[in-house]
mmCIF file of C-alpha atoms and ligand atoms in Angstrom:
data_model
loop_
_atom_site.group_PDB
_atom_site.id
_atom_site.type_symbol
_atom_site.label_atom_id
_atom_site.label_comp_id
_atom_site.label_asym_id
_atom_site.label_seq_id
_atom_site.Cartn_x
_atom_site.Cartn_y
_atom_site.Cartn_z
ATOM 1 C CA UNK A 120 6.617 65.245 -37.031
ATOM 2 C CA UNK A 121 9.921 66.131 -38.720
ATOM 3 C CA UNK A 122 10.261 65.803 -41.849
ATOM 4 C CA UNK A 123 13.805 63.193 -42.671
ATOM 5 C CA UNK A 124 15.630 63.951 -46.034
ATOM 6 C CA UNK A 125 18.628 62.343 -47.560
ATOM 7 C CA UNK A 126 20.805 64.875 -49.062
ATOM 8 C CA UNK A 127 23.847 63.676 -51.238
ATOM 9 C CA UNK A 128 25.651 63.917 -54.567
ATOM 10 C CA UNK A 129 26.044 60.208 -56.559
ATOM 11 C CA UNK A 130 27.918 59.445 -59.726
ATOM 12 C CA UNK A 131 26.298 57.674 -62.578
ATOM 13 C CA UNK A 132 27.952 54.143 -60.501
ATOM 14 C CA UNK A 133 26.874 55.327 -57.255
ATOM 15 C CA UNK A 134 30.054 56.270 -56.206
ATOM 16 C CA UNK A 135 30.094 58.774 -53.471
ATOM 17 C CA UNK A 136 33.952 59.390 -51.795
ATOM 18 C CA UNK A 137 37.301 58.159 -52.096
ATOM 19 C CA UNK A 138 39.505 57.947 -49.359
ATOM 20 C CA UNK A 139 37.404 59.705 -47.249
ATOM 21 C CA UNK A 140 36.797 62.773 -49.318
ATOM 22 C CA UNK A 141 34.263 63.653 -52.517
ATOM 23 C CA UNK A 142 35.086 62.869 -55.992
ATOM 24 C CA UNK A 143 34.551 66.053 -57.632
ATOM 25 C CA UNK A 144 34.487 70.027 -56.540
ATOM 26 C CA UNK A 145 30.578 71.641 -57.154
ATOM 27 C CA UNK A 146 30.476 75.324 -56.165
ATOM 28 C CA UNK A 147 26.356 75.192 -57.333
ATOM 29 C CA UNK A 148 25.944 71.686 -55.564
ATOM 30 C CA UNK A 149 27.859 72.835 -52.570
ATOM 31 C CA UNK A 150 25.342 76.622 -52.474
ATOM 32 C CA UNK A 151 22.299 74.157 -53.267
ATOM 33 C CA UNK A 152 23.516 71.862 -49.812
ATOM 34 C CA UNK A 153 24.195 74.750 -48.142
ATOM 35 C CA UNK A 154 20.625 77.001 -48.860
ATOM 36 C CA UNK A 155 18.739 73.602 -48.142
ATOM 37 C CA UNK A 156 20.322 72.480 -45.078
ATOM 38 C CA UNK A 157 20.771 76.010 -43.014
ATOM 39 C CA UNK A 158 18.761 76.545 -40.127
ATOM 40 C CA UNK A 159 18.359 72.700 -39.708
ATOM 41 C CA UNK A 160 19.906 69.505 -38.377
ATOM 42 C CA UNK A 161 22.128 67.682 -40.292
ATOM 43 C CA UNK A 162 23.303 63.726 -39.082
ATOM 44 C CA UNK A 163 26.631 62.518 -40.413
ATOM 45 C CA UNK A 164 28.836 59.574 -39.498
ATOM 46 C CA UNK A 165 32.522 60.274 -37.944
ATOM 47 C CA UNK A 166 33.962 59.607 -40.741
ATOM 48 C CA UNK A 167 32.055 62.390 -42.767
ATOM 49 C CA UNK A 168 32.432 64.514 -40.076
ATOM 50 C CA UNK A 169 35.961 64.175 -39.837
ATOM 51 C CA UNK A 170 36.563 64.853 -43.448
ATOM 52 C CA UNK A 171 34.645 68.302 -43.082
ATOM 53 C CA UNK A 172 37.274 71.196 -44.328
ATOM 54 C CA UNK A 173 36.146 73.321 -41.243
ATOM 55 C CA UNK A 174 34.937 71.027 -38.599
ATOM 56 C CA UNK A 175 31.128 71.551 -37.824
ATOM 57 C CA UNK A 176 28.986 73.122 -40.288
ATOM 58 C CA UNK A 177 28.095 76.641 -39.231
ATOM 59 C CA UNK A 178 24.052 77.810 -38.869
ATOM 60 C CA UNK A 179 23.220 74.193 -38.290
ATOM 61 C CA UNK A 180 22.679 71.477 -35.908
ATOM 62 C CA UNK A 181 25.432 68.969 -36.426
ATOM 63 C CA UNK A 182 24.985 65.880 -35.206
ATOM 64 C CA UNK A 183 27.630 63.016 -35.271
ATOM 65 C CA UNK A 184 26.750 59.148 -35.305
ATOM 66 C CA UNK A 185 29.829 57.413 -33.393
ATOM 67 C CA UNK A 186 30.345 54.651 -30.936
ATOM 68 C CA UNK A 187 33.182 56.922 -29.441
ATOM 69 C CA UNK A 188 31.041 59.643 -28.205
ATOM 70 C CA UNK A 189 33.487 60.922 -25.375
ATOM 71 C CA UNK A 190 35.968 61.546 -28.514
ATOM 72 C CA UNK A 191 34.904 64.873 -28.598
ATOM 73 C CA UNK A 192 33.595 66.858 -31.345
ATOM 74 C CA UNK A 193 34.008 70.256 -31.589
ATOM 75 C CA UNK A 194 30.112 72.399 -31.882
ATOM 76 C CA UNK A 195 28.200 68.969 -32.163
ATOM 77 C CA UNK A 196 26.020 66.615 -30.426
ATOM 78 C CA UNK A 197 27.765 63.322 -30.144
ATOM 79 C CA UNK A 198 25.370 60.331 -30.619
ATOM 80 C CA UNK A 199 25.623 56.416 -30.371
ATOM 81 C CA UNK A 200 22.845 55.370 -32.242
ATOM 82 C CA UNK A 201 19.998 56.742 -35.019
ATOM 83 C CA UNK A 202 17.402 56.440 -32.635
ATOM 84 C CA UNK A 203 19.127 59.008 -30.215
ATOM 85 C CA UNK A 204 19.888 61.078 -32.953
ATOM 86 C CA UNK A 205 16.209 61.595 -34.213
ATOM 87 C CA UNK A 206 15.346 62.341 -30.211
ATOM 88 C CA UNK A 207 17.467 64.918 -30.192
ATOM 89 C CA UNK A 208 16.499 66.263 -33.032
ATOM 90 C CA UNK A 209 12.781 66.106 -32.276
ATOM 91 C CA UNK A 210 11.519 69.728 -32.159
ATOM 92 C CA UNK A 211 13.374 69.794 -35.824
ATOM 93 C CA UNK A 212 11.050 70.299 -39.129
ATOM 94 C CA UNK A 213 13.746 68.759 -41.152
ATOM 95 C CA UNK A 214 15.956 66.928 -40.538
ATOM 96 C CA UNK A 215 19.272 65.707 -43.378
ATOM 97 C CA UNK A 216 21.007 63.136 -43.323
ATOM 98 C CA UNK A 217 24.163 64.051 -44.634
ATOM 99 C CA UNK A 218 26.320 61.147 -45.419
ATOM 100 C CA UNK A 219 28.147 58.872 -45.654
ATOM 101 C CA UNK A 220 27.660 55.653 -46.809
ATOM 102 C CA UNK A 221 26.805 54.017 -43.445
ATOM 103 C CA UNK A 222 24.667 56.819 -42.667
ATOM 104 C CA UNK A 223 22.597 56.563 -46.089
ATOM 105 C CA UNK A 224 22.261 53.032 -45.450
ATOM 106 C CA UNK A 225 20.552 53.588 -42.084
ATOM 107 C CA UNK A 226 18.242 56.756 -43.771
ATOM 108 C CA UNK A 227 16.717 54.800 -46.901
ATOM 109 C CA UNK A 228 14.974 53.086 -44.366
ATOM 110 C CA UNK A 229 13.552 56.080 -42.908
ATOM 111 C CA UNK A 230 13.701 58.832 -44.855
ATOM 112 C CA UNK A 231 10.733 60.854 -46.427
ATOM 113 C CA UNK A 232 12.591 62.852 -49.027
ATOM 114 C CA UNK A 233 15.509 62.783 -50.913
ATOM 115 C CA UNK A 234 17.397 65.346 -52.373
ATOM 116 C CA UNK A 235 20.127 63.750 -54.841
ATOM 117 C CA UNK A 236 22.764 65.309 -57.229
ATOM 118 C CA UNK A 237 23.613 62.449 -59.976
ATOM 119 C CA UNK A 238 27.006 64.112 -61.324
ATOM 120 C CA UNK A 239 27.229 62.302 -64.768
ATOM 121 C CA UNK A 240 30.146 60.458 -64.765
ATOM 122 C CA UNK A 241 31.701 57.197 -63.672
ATOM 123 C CA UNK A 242 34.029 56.956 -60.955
ATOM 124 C CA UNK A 243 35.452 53.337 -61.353
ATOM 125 C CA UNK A 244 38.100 53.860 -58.648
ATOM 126 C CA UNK A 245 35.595 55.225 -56.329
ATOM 127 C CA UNK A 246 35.980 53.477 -52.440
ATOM 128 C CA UNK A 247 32.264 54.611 -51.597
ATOM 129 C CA UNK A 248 29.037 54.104 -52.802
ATOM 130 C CA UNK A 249 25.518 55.173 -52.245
ATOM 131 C CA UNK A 250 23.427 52.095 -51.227
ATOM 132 C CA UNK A 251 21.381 50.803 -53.937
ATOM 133 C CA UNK A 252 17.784 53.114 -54.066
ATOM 134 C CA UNK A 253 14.402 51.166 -54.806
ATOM 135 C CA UNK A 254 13.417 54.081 -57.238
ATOM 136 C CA UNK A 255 9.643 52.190 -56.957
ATOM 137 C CA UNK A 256 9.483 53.506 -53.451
ATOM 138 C CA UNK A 257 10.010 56.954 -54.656
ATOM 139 C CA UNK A 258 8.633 59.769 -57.153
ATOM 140 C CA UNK A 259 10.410 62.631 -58.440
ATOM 141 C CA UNK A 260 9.208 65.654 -57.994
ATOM 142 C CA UNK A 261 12.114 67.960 -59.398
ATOM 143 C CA UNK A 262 14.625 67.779 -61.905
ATOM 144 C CA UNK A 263 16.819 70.107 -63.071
ATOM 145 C CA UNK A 264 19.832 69.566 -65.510
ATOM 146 C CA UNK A 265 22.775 71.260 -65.928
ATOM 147 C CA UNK A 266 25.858 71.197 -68.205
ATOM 148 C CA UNK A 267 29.647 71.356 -67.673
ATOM 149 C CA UNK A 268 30.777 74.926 -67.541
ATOM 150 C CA UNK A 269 33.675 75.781 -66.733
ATOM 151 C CA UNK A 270 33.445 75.761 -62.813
ATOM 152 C CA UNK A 271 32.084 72.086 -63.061
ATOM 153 C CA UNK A 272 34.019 69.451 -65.314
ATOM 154 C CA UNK A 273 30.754 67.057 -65.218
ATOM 155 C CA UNK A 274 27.404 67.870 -66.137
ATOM 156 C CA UNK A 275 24.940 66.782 -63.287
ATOM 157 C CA UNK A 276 21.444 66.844 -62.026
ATOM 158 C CA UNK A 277 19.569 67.741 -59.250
ATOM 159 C CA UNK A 278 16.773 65.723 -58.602
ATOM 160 C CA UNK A 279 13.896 66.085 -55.383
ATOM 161 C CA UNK A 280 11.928 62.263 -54.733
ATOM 162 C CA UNK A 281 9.102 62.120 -52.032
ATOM 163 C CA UNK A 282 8.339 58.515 -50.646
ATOM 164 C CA UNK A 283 5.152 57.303 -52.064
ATOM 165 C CA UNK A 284 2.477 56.813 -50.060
HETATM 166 N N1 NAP B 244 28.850 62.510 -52.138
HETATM 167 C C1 NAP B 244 28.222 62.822 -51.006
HETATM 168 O O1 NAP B 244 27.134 63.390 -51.034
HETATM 169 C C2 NAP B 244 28.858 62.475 -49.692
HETATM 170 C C3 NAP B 244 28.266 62.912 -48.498
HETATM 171 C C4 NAP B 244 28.867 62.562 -47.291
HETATM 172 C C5 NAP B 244 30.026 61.802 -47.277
HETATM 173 N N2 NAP B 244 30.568 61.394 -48.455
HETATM 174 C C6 NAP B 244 31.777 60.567 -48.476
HETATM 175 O O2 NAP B 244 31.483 59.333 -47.817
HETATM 176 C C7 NAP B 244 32.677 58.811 -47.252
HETATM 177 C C8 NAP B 244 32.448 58.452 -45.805
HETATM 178 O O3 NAP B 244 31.402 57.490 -45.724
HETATM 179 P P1 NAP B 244 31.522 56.190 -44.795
HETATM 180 O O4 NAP B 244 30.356 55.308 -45.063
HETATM 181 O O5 NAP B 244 32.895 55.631 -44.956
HETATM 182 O O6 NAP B 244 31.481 56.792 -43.311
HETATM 183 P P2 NAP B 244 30.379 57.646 -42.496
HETATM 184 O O7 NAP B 244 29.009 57.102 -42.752
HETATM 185 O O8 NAP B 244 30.611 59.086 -42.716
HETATM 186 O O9 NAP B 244 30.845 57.331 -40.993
HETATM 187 C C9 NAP B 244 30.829 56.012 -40.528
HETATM 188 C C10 NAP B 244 30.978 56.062 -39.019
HETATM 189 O O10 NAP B 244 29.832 56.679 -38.441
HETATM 190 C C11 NAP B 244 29.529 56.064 -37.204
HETATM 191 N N3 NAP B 244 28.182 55.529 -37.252
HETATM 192 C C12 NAP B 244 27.387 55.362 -38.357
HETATM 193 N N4 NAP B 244 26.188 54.886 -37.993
HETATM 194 C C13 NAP B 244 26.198 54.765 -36.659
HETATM 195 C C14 NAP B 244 25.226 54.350 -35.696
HETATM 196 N N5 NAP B 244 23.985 53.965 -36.053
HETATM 197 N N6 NAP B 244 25.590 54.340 -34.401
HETATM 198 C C15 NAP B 244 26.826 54.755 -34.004
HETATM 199 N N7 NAP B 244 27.786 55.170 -34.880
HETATM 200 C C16 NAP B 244 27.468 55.162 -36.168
HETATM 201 C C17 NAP B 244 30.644 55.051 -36.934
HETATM 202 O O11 NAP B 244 31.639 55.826 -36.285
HETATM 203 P P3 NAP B 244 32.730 55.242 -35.227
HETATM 204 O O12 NAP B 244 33.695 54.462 -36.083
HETATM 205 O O13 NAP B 244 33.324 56.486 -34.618
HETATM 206 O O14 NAP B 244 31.977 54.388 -34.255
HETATM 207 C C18 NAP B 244 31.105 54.703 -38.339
HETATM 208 O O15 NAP B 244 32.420 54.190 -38.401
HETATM 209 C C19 NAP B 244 33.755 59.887 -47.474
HETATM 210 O O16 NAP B 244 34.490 59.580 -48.652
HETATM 211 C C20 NAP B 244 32.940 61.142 -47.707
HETATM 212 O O17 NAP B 244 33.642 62.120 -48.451
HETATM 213 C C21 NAP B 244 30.006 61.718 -49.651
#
């Protein structure tokens, strides 16, 4: 059985994107995505997937969630629904879901980790936002906590939850 994790960096009010990009720039957050994620699959809606820099993220299996499969995207496997997306990904040990919004949505229900990044500040003019978590459902098994410095304006915190039994 693969193992599903949410990974995804959320603001003190949830907030996630505006206008279809992220709300802050994390070099650390960005190597900690990066170190978990390669080698595995990573599920994204079109809309994330269109607002990636460099199209499909190298060393990994990138699949996209759209109802316009045929569109064509470039080094990924196209998929209409979660449930195709997980059978593709079935030989996988883990599998992240990678954002955005809609996609999170659709994980919380079946996700069995969750790797978060709560970057200390309020976005109030944020357009996105991480549905709301059940934190009973979950316990934390990491936390780390960082400062600003100056390569990151807000201080933040990385934090791992397991669903409980
Ligand atoms: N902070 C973070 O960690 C983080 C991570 C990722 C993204 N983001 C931000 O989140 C924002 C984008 O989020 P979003 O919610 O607007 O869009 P999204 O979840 O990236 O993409 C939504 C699209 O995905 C497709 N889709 C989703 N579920 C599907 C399903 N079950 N079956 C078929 N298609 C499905 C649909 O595409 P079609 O319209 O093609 O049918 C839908 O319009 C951006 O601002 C981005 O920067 C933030």
């Amino acid at each position: 059985m693969s193992t599903i994790s949410i990974i995804a960096a959320l603001s003190e009010n949830n907030a996630i994107g505006k206008k279809q990009q992220l709300l802050w720039h994390m070099p650390y957050d960005m190597k900690r995505f990066k170190e978990l994620t390669t080698g595995h699959a990573v599920v994204m809606g079109r809309k994330t997937f269109e607002s990636l820099p460099k199209g499909a993220l190298p060393n990994r299996k990138n699949i996209v969630l759209t109802t316009l499969p045929e569109a064509g995207f470039v080094d990924c496997f196209a998929c209409e629904s979660m449930h195709d997306a997980l059978d593709i990904c079935e030989k996988e040990d883990e599998i992240f879901m990678i954002g955005g919004a809609m996609v999170y949505k659709q994980a919380l229900e079946i996700a069995d980790k969750m790797y978060l990044t709560r970057v200390h500040h309020v976005f109030e003019d944020a357009d996105t936002f991480f549905p709301e978590i059940n934190f009973d459902e979950w316990e934390e098994i990491e936390c780390q906590q960082f400062s600003a410095d100056e390569k990151h304006i807000y201080p933040y915190t990385f934090l791992t939850y397991i669903r409980k039994k």
